[in-house]
XYZ file of C-alpha atoms in Angstrom:
651
model
C 115.267 99.790 88.442
C 112.296 98.086 86.814
C 109.188 96.770 88.598
C 110.240 93.223 87.738
C 113.613 93.707 89.291
C 112.059 95.165 92.467
C 109.631 92.229 92.664
C 112.521 89.783 92.427
C 114.561 91.332 95.131
C 111.391 91.896 97.225
C 110.422 88.210 96.938
C 113.853 87.112 97.958
C 113.737 89.532 100.865
C 110.389 88.249 102.004
C 111.598 84.630 101.912
C 114.648 85.633 103.981
C 112.350 87.341 106.525
C 110.145 84.294 106.780
C 113.112 82.088 107.468
C 114.379 84.443 110.185
C 110.900 84.431 111.818
C 110.897 80.671 111.741
C 114.277 80.787 113.362
C 113.016 83.163 116.088
C 110.088 80.843 116.774
C 112.421 77.803 117.125
C 114.499 80.000 119.472
C 111.417 80.709 121.666
C 110.613 77.029 121.784
C 114.119 76.115 122.683
C 114.146 78.709 125.436
C 110.938 77.369 127.025
C 112.308 73.875 126.823
C 115.546 74.993 128.406
C 117.872 73.873 125.580
C 120.769 76.329 125.732
C 122.590 74.710 122.894
C 119.649 75.080 120.566
C 119.265 78.766 121.646
C 122.942 79.306 120.639
C 122.323 77.934 117.168
C 119.327 80.297 116.725
C 121.430 83.242 117.810
C 124.178 82.253 115.417
C 121.783 81.643 112.539
C 120.043 84.981 113.107
C 123.241 86.833 113.321
C 124.490 85.481 110.092
C 121.264 85.990 108.184
C 120.808 89.523 109.450
C 124.161 90.574 107.942
C 124.160 88.247 104.966
C 123.641 90.479 101.940
C 124.198 89.722 98.211
C 127.826 90.614 97.668
C 128.500 91.700 94.040
C 132.200 92.124 93.372
C 133.626 94.031 90.403
C 137.119 92.806 89.357
C 139.515 93.513 86.519
C 142.874 94.933 85.478
C 143.563 98.518 86.554
C 142.276 101.340 84.231
C 139.379 99.251 83.020
C 136.768 101.686 84.442
C 135.577 99.641 87.441
C 134.773 102.604 89.669
C 132.949 104.336 86.735
C 130.865 101.140 86.200
C 129.988 100.805 89.890
C 128.961 104.499 89.918
C 126.751 103.798 86.948
C 124.956 101.037 88.860
C 124.681 103.336 91.823
C 123.438 106.244 89.705
C 125.895 108.723 91.375
C 129.521 109.732 91.391
C 130.180 107.877 94.655
C 133.564 106.202 94.046
C 136.845 107.879 92.887
C 137.525 107.908 89.145
C 140.990 108.800 87.763
C 142.902 108.234 84.591
C 145.673 106.487 86.545
C 145.195 103.451 88.892
C 142.784 104.790 91.457
C 141.270 102.459 94.034
C 143.806 101.232 96.604
C 141.450 99.282 98.953
C 138.314 97.157 98.805
C 135.324 99.599 98.804
C 131.965 98.279 99.831
C 128.815 100.306 98.905
C 125.893 99.635 101.224
C 122.477 101.237 101.893
C 122.548 104.207 104.182
C 120.599 107.373 104.596
C 121.957 110.049 105.036
C 125.150 109.245 103.046
C 128.244 108.477 105.040
C 131.642 106.909 104.629
C 133.679 104.708 106.968
C 137.308 103.466 106.800
C 138.788 100.434 108.445
C 142.356 100.035 109.588
C 143.946 96.575 109.918
C 142.992 94.931 113.212
C 140.637 97.839 114.122
C 137.518 96.953 116.100
C 135.664 100.070 114.952
C 135.754 102.084 111.694
C 136.701 105.750 111.401
C 133.941 107.939 110.064
C 134.927 110.429 107.347
C 133.022 112.741 105.039
C 132.044 111.067 101.750
C 133.646 113.942 99.890
C 137.015 113.133 101.469
C 136.864 109.467 100.545
C 138.667 109.932 97.185
C 141.763 111.419 98.745
C 141.993 108.732 101.371
C 141.576 105.545 99.302
C 143.232 106.364 95.976
C 146.705 105.243 94.968
C 149.509 107.701 95.776
C 151.159 108.264 92.382
C 154.413 109.375 94.008
C 154.559 106.437 96.443
C 152.907 103.566 94.486
C 154.546 100.864 96.555
C 153.360 102.372 99.892
C 150.655 100.324 101.519
C 147.436 102.259 102.171
C 146.789 102.609 105.939
C 143.220 101.435 105.408
C 142.148 97.837 104.545
C 138.492 98.544 103.616
C 136.204 101.472 102.917
C 132.416 101.452 103.350
C 130.172 103.942 101.571
C 126.659 104.272 102.842
C 124.320 105.724 100.211
C 120.555 105.916 99.744
C 120.291 103.679 96.703
C 117.480 101.366 95.706
C 119.842 98.523 94.657
C 121.584 98.576 97.997
C 118.319 98.941 99.850
C 117.396 95.575 98.526
C 120.195 93.763 100.422
C 122.818 94.152 97.686
C 126.411 95.190 98.597
C 128.493 96.465 95.597
C 132.228 95.931 96.036
C 134.755 97.893 93.943
C 138.199 96.210 94.033
C 141.723 97.522 93.420
C 142.988 96.959 89.815
C 144.639 93.669 89.144
C 148.262 93.271 87.848
C 149.181 96.763 89.131
C 150.603 95.987 92.589
C 151.016 92.710 94.530
C 149.525 94.009 97.754
C 146.394 95.264 95.981
C 146.190 91.926 94.065
C 146.144 90.131 97.379
C 143.294 92.402 98.689
C 141.182 91.584 95.724
C 141.908 87.806 95.853
C 141.083 87.718 99.526
C 137.522 88.854 98.935
C 136.703 86.598 95.929
C 135.610 83.637 98.060
C 132.985 85.823 99.727
C 131.413 87.112 96.485
C 127.920 85.912 95.486
C 128.421 87.335 92.023
C 131.595 88.447 90.186
C 131.547 91.046 87.410
C 134.724 90.653 85.379
C 135.320 94.091 83.726
C 137.440 94.352 80.588
C 138.105 96.834 77.798
C 136.021 96.104 74.717
C 138.827 97.368 72.355
C 141.356 94.899 73.659
C 139.434 92.086 75.577
C 140.927 89.074 77.216
C 144.589 90.093 77.398
C 147.123 87.494 78.621
C 146.823 88.617 82.201
C 142.984 88.632 82.098
C 142.917 85.200 80.573
C 145.263 83.971 83.251
C 143.145 85.528 86.016
C 140.040 83.887 84.598
C 141.479 80.480 84.521
C 143.427 80.735 87.732
C 140.886 82.416 90.142
C 137.435 82.423 88.617
C 136.956 78.767 87.661
C 134.746 78.178 90.700
C 132.662 81.234 89.889
C 130.179 81.938 87.104
C 131.235 85.558 86.352
C 129.401 88.151 84.287
C 131.750 89.229 81.557
C 131.326 92.990 81.074
C 133.183 94.859 78.371
C 133.327 98.661 78.710
C 134.114 101.443 76.240
C 131.878 99.683 73.742
C 130.838 103.058 72.445
C 134.466 103.613 71.143
C 134.043 100.815 68.613
C 132.567 101.585 65.226
C 129.142 100.136 64.845
C 130.152 98.211 61.754
C 132.891 96.405 63.781
C 130.856 95.610 66.940
C 129.605 92.214 65.839
C 133.168 91.055 65.135
C 134.360 92.478 68.489
C 131.605 90.685 70.489
C 132.142 87.447 68.634
C 135.916 87.560 69.176
C 135.576 88.273 72.963
C 133.115 85.435 73.359
C 135.244 83.028 71.328
C 138.301 83.683 73.558
C 136.299 83.005 76.730
C 134.652 79.856 75.260
C 138.102 78.625 74.372
C 139.193 78.906 78.000
C 135.930 77.756 79.691
C 133.941 75.707 77.147
C 131.099 76.573 74.842
C 127.991 76.350 77.036
C 129.266 77.387 80.456
C 128.794 81.212 80.183
C 125.594 81.412 78.042
C 123.945 84.770 78.572
C 126.717 86.279 80.619
C 128.301 88.582 78.013
C 127.501 92.291 78.252
C 128.992 95.122 76.211
C 128.414 98.474 77.833
C 129.153 102.141 77.839
C 129.486 102.780 81.593
C 130.181 106.545 81.331
C 126.999 107.105 79.304
C 125.089 104.929 81.767
C 126.301 107.044 84.708
C 125.300 110.306 83.000
C 121.967 108.848 82.090
C 121.243 107.779 85.632
C 122.211 111.233 86.948
C 119.961 112.817 84.326
C 117.195 110.260 85.002
C 117.266 109.406 81.274
C 115.816 105.889 81.109
C 116.153 105.501 77.342
C 119.845 106.469 77.387
C 120.519 104.157 80.376
C 118.979 101.220 78.424
C 120.893 102.056 75.357
C 124.182 101.925 77.327
C 123.657 98.218 77.917
C 123.951 98.419 81.824
C 120.250 98.061 82.303
C 120.190 94.662 80.650
C 123.186 93.562 82.850
C 121.402 94.829 85.970
C 118.349 92.659 85.164
C 120.563 89.622 84.471
C 122.337 90.166 87.752
C 119.099 90.380 89.573
C 117.795 87.108 88.129
C 121.043 85.367 89.144
C 121.088 86.707 92.668
C 117.404 86.067 93.573
C 117.300 82.632 92.108
C 120.673 80.790 92.276
C 122.522 82.676 94.994
C 119.434 83.327 97.061
C 118.663 79.621 96.967
C 122.085 78.628 98.138
C 122.242 81.326 100.865
C 118.889 80.269 102.425
C 119.234 76.531 102.108
C 122.226 76.437 104.323
C 120.522 77.979 107.345
C 117.298 76.231 106.422
C 119.147 72.889 106.616
C 120.563 73.892 109.935
C 117.162 74.807 111.328
C 115.723 71.589 110.041
C 118.294 69.675 112.038
C 117.589 71.831 115.086
C 113.782 71.270 114.781
C 114.387 67.491 114.589
C 116.526 67.499 117.652
C 113.881 69.408 119.618
C 111.165 67.138 118.239
C 113.011 64.126 119.532
C 113.689 65.613 122.943
C 110.128 66.548 123.820
C 108.759 62.946 123.992
C 111.831 61.779 125.916
C 111.271 64.527 128.588
C 107.542 63.652 128.766
C 108.441 60.070 129.298
C 110.862 61.110 132.136
C 108.060 62.969 133.803
C 105.960 59.715 133.902
C 108.608 57.873 135.897
C 108.607 57.614 139.585
C 111.176 59.732 141.414
C 112.882 56.713 142.871
C 113.062 54.900 139.574
C 114.443 58.048 137.837
C 117.150 58.461 140.405
C 118.147 54.838 140.139
C 118.180 54.897 136.318
C 120.119 58.117 136.209
C 122.722 56.751 138.632
C 123.065 53.673 136.323
C 123.464 55.942 133.288
C 126.609 57.679 134.571
C 129.049 55.064 133.336
C 127.565 54.849 129.837
C 127.611 58.597 129.809
C 131.258 58.700 130.679
C 131.841 56.058 128.017
C 130.144 58.301 125.504
C 132.378 61.225 126.579
C 135.441 59.021 125.907
C 134.131 57.981 122.551
C 133.413 61.648 121.596
C 137.038 62.562 122.580
C 138.307 59.732 120.449
C 136.308 60.777 117.414
C 137.460 64.346 117.753
C 141.131 63.174 118.062
C 140.755 60.918 115.105
C 139.289 63.778 113.016
C 142.209 66.037 113.993
C 144.687 63.262 113.020
C 142.945 62.747 109.705
C 142.940 66.458 109.067
C 146.699 66.528 109.748
C 147.261 63.704 107.289
C 145.200 65.539 104.692
C 147.096 68.714 105.306
C 150.457 66.873 104.918
C 149.201 65.378 101.676
C 148.382 68.769 100.317
C 151.716 70.097 101.388
C 153.676 67.200 99.948
C 151.930 67.276 96.537
C 152.082 71.013 96.174
C 155.757 71.264 97.208
C 156.573 68.488 94.683
C 154.800 70.178 91.887
C 156.182 73.625 92.601
C 159.694 72.180 92.655
C 159.085 70.316 89.359
C 157.318 73.209 87.469
C 160.213 75.414 88.466
C 162.350 73.515 85.931
C 160.179 74.934 83.226
C 161.050 78.537 84.026
C 163.933 78.788 81.626
C 161.808 77.479 78.644
C 158.934 79.762 79.598
C 161.269 82.841 79.897
C 162.610 82.202 76.423
C 159.146 82.534 74.922
C 157.929 85.631 76.715
C 156.777 88.347 74.212
C 158.322 91.776 74.819
C 157.283 95.322 74.263
C 160.402 96.890 75.632
C 163.735 96.723 73.800
C 167.423 97.490 74.550
C 168.730 100.200 72.258
C 172.244 101.227 71.264
C 172.482 104.217 73.627
C 174.977 103.132 76.326
C 173.544 105.724 78.761
C 170.113 104.022 78.748
C 171.178 100.400 78.639
C 170.670 99.841 82.382
C 167.260 101.495 82.414
C 166.187 99.607 79.342
C 167.551 96.369 80.612
C 165.608 96.660 83.814
C 162.344 97.166 81.869
C 163.126 94.166 79.662
C 164.057 92.021 82.602
C 160.891 92.945 84.486
C 158.807 92.041 81.416
C 160.597 88.684 81.098
C 160.189 87.922 84.768
C 156.537 89.058 84.858
C 155.647 87.032 81.762
C 157.432 83.989 83.101
C 155.651 84.282 86.448
C 152.184 84.551 84.744
C 152.974 81.437 82.719
C 154.037 79.604 85.763
C 151.048 80.759 87.784
C 148.778 79.516 84.961
C 150.446 76.052 85.110
C 150.063 75.916 88.931
C 146.393 76.928 88.760
C 145.639 74.315 86.056
C 147.351 71.692 88.175
C 145.412 72.574 91.311
C 142.177 72.245 89.409
C 143.003 69.112 87.323
C 145.245 67.148 89.653
C 145.146 68.403 93.244
C 141.447 69.043 93.722
C 140.368 65.543 92.588
C 142.920 63.950 95.013
C 141.789 66.089 97.886
C 138.126 65.523 97.169
C 138.681 61.732 97.072
C 140.396 61.916 100.463
C 137.670 64.084 101.896
C 134.993 61.565 100.734
C 136.926 58.751 102.442
C 137.131 60.780 105.573
C 133.307 61.502 105.389
C 132.735 57.760 105.172
C 134.940 57.238 108.209
C 133.228 59.897 110.199
C 129.777 58.626 109.218
C 130.607 55.225 110.683
C 132.015 56.646 113.931
C 129.115 59.134 114.432
C 126.575 56.530 113.622
C 128.095 54.395 116.391
C 127.982 57.399 118.724
C 124.322 58.095 117.950
C 123.375 54.450 118.448
C 124.848 54.407 121.874
C 123.187 57.690 122.721
C 119.828 56.193 121.685
C 120.440 53.148 123.825
C 121.110 55.364 126.769
C 117.854 57.456 126.136
C 115.813 54.222 125.887
C 117.251 52.894 129.145
C 116.169 56.152 130.778
C 112.753 56.783 129.181
C 111.728 53.544 127.500
C 110.874 55.635 124.388
C 112.405 54.942 121.032
C 112.928 57.773 118.503
C 109.833 57.801 116.315
C 107.521 60.028 114.301
C 109.099 62.850 112.270
C 112.478 62.113 113.864
C 112.565 58.995 111.736
C 113.174 61.332 108.755
C 116.722 61.676 110.012
C 117.482 58.191 108.681
C 117.373 59.681 105.192
C 120.486 61.691 106.020
C 123.922 60.382 106.854
C 125.136 60.880 110.478
C 127.797 63.305 109.376
C 125.261 65.520 107.649
C 123.096 65.620 110.814
C 126.048 66.677 112.948
C 127.345 69.309 110.549
C 124.003 70.952 109.861
C 122.158 70.147 113.048
C 122.010 71.635 116.517
C 125.780 72.198 116.904
C 126.035 75.953 116.699
C 128.143 76.764 113.588
C 126.452 77.213 110.192
C 128.811 76.000 107.570
C 128.188 76.932 103.947
C 129.566 75.293 100.846
C 132.709 73.660 102.309
C 131.029 71.353 104.869
C 127.952 70.945 102.782
C 129.945 69.746 99.828
C 132.072 67.451 101.984
C 129.042 65.508 103.178
C 127.186 65.729 99.893
C 124.461 68.081 101.267
C 122.997 69.946 98.277
C 125.944 71.790 96.833
C 128.294 69.111 95.695
C 132.127 68.855 95.253
C 132.520 72.056 93.317
C 131.142 74.111 96.145
C 133.155 72.183 98.777
C 136.462 73.060 97.042
C 135.455 76.525 95.855
C 137.961 78.271 98.175
C 140.859 75.862 97.566
C 142.413 77.600 94.503
C 141.832 81.130 95.875
C 143.305 80.141 99.265
C 146.488 78.933 97.602
C 146.592 81.870 95.285
C 146.553 84.218 98.242
C 149.249 82.357 100.108
C 151.543 82.413 97.014
C 150.525 85.844 95.809
C 153.950 87.327 96.370
C 155.482 84.755 94.152
C 153.241 85.092 91.155
C 152.778 88.778 90.597
C 154.859 91.411 88.740
C 155.773 92.975 92.095
C 156.766 89.723 93.857
C 159.306 87.199 92.736
C 159.872 88.883 89.329
C 161.015 92.027 90.941
C 163.565 90.169 93.075
C 164.754 88.192 89.972
C 164.847 91.199 87.723
C 167.023 93.195 90.076
C 169.460 90.261 90.540
C 169.757 89.630 86.838
C 170.343 93.256 85.856
C 173.096 93.752 88.339
C 174.723 90.580 87.193
C 174.501 91.138 83.386
C 174.961 94.841 82.765
C 178.590 95.483 81.902
C 178.151 98.226 79.391
C 178.658 97.168 75.694
C 176.792 94.012 74.965
C 174.732 93.995 71.755
C 170.960 94.364 72.459
C 169.910 90.991 71.045
C 172.707 89.059 72.625
C 172.027 90.780 75.995
C 168.297 90.042 75.655
C 168.988 86.357 75.113
C 171.335 86.250 78.106
C 168.714 88.045 80.200
C 166.046 85.510 79.268
C 168.435 82.688 80.221
C 169.423 84.358 83.508
C 165.823 85.213 84.448
C 164.750 81.638 83.764
C 167.609 80.129 85.783
C 167.010 82.563 88.721
C 163.273 82.099 88.801
C 163.816 78.309 88.745
C 166.271 78.563 91.662
C 164.020 80.892 93.666
C 160.873 78.750 93.147
C 162.666 75.573 94.225
C 163.869 77.403 97.363
C 160.455 78.819 98.161
C 158.450 75.679 97.382
C 158.560 73.977 100.772
C 157.546 77.052 102.721
C 154.923 78.082 100.175
C 153.373 74.620 100.131
C 153.354 74.535 103.989
C 151.539 77.820 104.201
C 149.022 76.821 101.602
C 148.358 73.523 103.247
C 147.833 75.193 106.586
C 145.452 77.772 105.104
C 143.465 74.885 103.384
C 143.198 72.999 106.810
C 142.181 76.210 108.657
C 139.454 77.306 106.174
C 138.219 73.901 105.120
C 138.726 71.276 107.759
C 138.962 73.008 111.144
C 135.353 74.417 111.026
C 134.069 70.873 110.306
C 136.023 69.447 113.298
C 134.640 72.182 115.526
C 131.112 71.485 114.347
C 131.278 67.707 114.957
C 132.953 68.100 118.398
C 130.373 70.616 119.490
C 127.546 68.438 118.080
C 128.525 65.476 120.211
C 128.833 67.649 123.341
C 125.453 69.310 122.635
C 123.711 65.978 122.448
C 125.179 64.813 125.796
C 124.438 68.185 127.438
C 120.842 68.081 126.325
C 120.367 64.490 127.688
C 121.735 65.632 131.013
C 119.574 68.771 131.081
C 116.355 66.887 130.268
C 116.902 64.363 133.052
C 117.846 67.033 135.635
C 114.864 69.069 134.656
C 112.553 66.099 135.147
C 114.163 65.279 138.487
C 113.618 68.834 139.692
C 110.016 69.068 138.561
C 109.122 65.654 139.853
C 110.432 66.792 143.223
C 108.008 69.739 143.204
C 104.883 67.589 143.169
C 102.164 66.553 140.784
C 100.967 70.068 140.088
C 104.399 71.075 138.749
C 104.567 67.848 136.695
C 101.126 68.488 135.160
C 102.023 72.046 134.332
C 105.298 70.961 132.619
C 103.551 68.285 130.706
C 100.976 70.800 129.337
C 103.817 73.200 128.392
C 105.685 70.467 126.542
C 102.619 69.399 124.617
C 101.910 73.000 123.579
C 105.604 73.346 122.476
C 105.269 70.147 120.477
C 102.323 71.754 118.614
C 104.311 74.843 117.880
C 107.287 72.940 116.916
C 105.295 70.938 114.309
C 103.838 74.106 112.974
C 107.265 75.698 112.652
C 108.572 72.496 110.983
C 105.743 72.562 108.463
C 106.527 76.323 107.740
C 110.109 75.433 107.247
C 109.238 72.626 104.880
C 106.988 74.861 102.818
C 109.689 77.442 102.430
C 112.315 74.839 101.553
C 109.993 73.449 98.845
C 109.609 77.043 97.454
C 113.363 77.481 97.316
C 113.801 74.126 95.642
C 111.558 75.253 92.728
C 113.654 78.351 92.055
């Protein structure tokens, strides 16, 4: 790793540590004030930041050399490498010294520790039982590597288009990735399946396109190969979208060079240039996104604390008898606020259900309609297998042909569904979410106005000073990113227009639906079912190869159309539920908790003032001094937070 790279990662790490220290300072202030809700926010933010590394995921079809490539980045033969499909589970490589390996079973609360040298036998695909599910769902390799020391986690994924269950594992981790390295073979880049994967699952990402085995191409042909690969990707994603993201490498040579500590050979392999490009992307773009989300939450938290201190100071100025009388009078308005909060939460749940129903209806309708295209698509699937004249091999050959027809038809259908989700469904859902945001803004603004009236009736103090900055933000933004307890990333931020925009808000939508429907659109899902049914129905012994192939195409198309129509309602329901669970439910929880937190803090501040006033003038004077000191500390923390946010904005 070069000095420049280290400086980039070190600078990002230093900014992360600064934000964590600001967070701890706000936690100490909240603790001294007595604001338990704010302390919970601090605990949550610190917990997330402490474990929030840069996740770099390597994806691609099986036998593209993913594990060899990851080993080249690591500089050691850490991951299993085989000529046949090897990795069966997600493998995360993290920093650790001494080296160690851990394996996670599904639903396990603790991993199993194994020797690193035993890892290969435990996580590779069993060649004799390829359909058997691996008992482990994730492997962790702890290794003393500089790249991982700098808060980078490398993720090696199972090969795509080799088995449905392993496809599902890979897709399930895509939404969590900060950077995606899409590995392909330089000799035959952008196959049909790779093109489909790019358009179906990576549209919300800006992947690095890495082409391995570049050394196998004659030097006189390399310019044509690179131009051809880039042209295919530009055709799918546009001319300017992926500028500077194409890397042609020799991963095996890079690995050997790292082991031999041969810097020149490592640079010649092309992997060094990729590593620097990856570093620039992580410590600028992704680092900015990853820190702005908690910084936004802490800014909201600081503003809430900033508003509460003068209110509590004012309460301490009141006479005990007046404070008791005013608090008694505030009980009915407080109960009214509780009723309003419940109504807002109920309305949000109802609106979420309506949005979920809309997704389900639209998706079910499209799946049913696109199913009608299956026969036409089946008729045009290119085949590599053929049915010969040997009657003893007709059944075997027919099964191969049928599987190819079914798999090709499934890929074409999947591509159509993915395009429809991006072109038609996402704009509709985004529009509905924006309308919901407007509705929530109006309701939450009303709630905050009534809260403010209640505070004024108790303290006589209007919100002022830095708290006035809150008027620059919509009410929904303040509730989602403020002192509520849950730090939402792109989804909530995009919904309320906070920094990341619509693309980030809907980033998980295509992947969520893809996972739910994975069994349908993979060579080992619906095509297997259809292929078996068609072979048993058509093989009668003596049909001519061409005639049989035509009949198989027709039968596969009809059967896939039927199965898709039958499955459409259930698949649409599951996809809509997944969308609501991952996108809308966290927002509802955040808003509900935000309203409750504001009411709890009002109650706490009044009860605290009542207790201290009852202890006499000395206790009141001591509390006043403590609150003024905390106000100074809070302003200093707010300034530090503002400086750091400004630095991030310049990245």
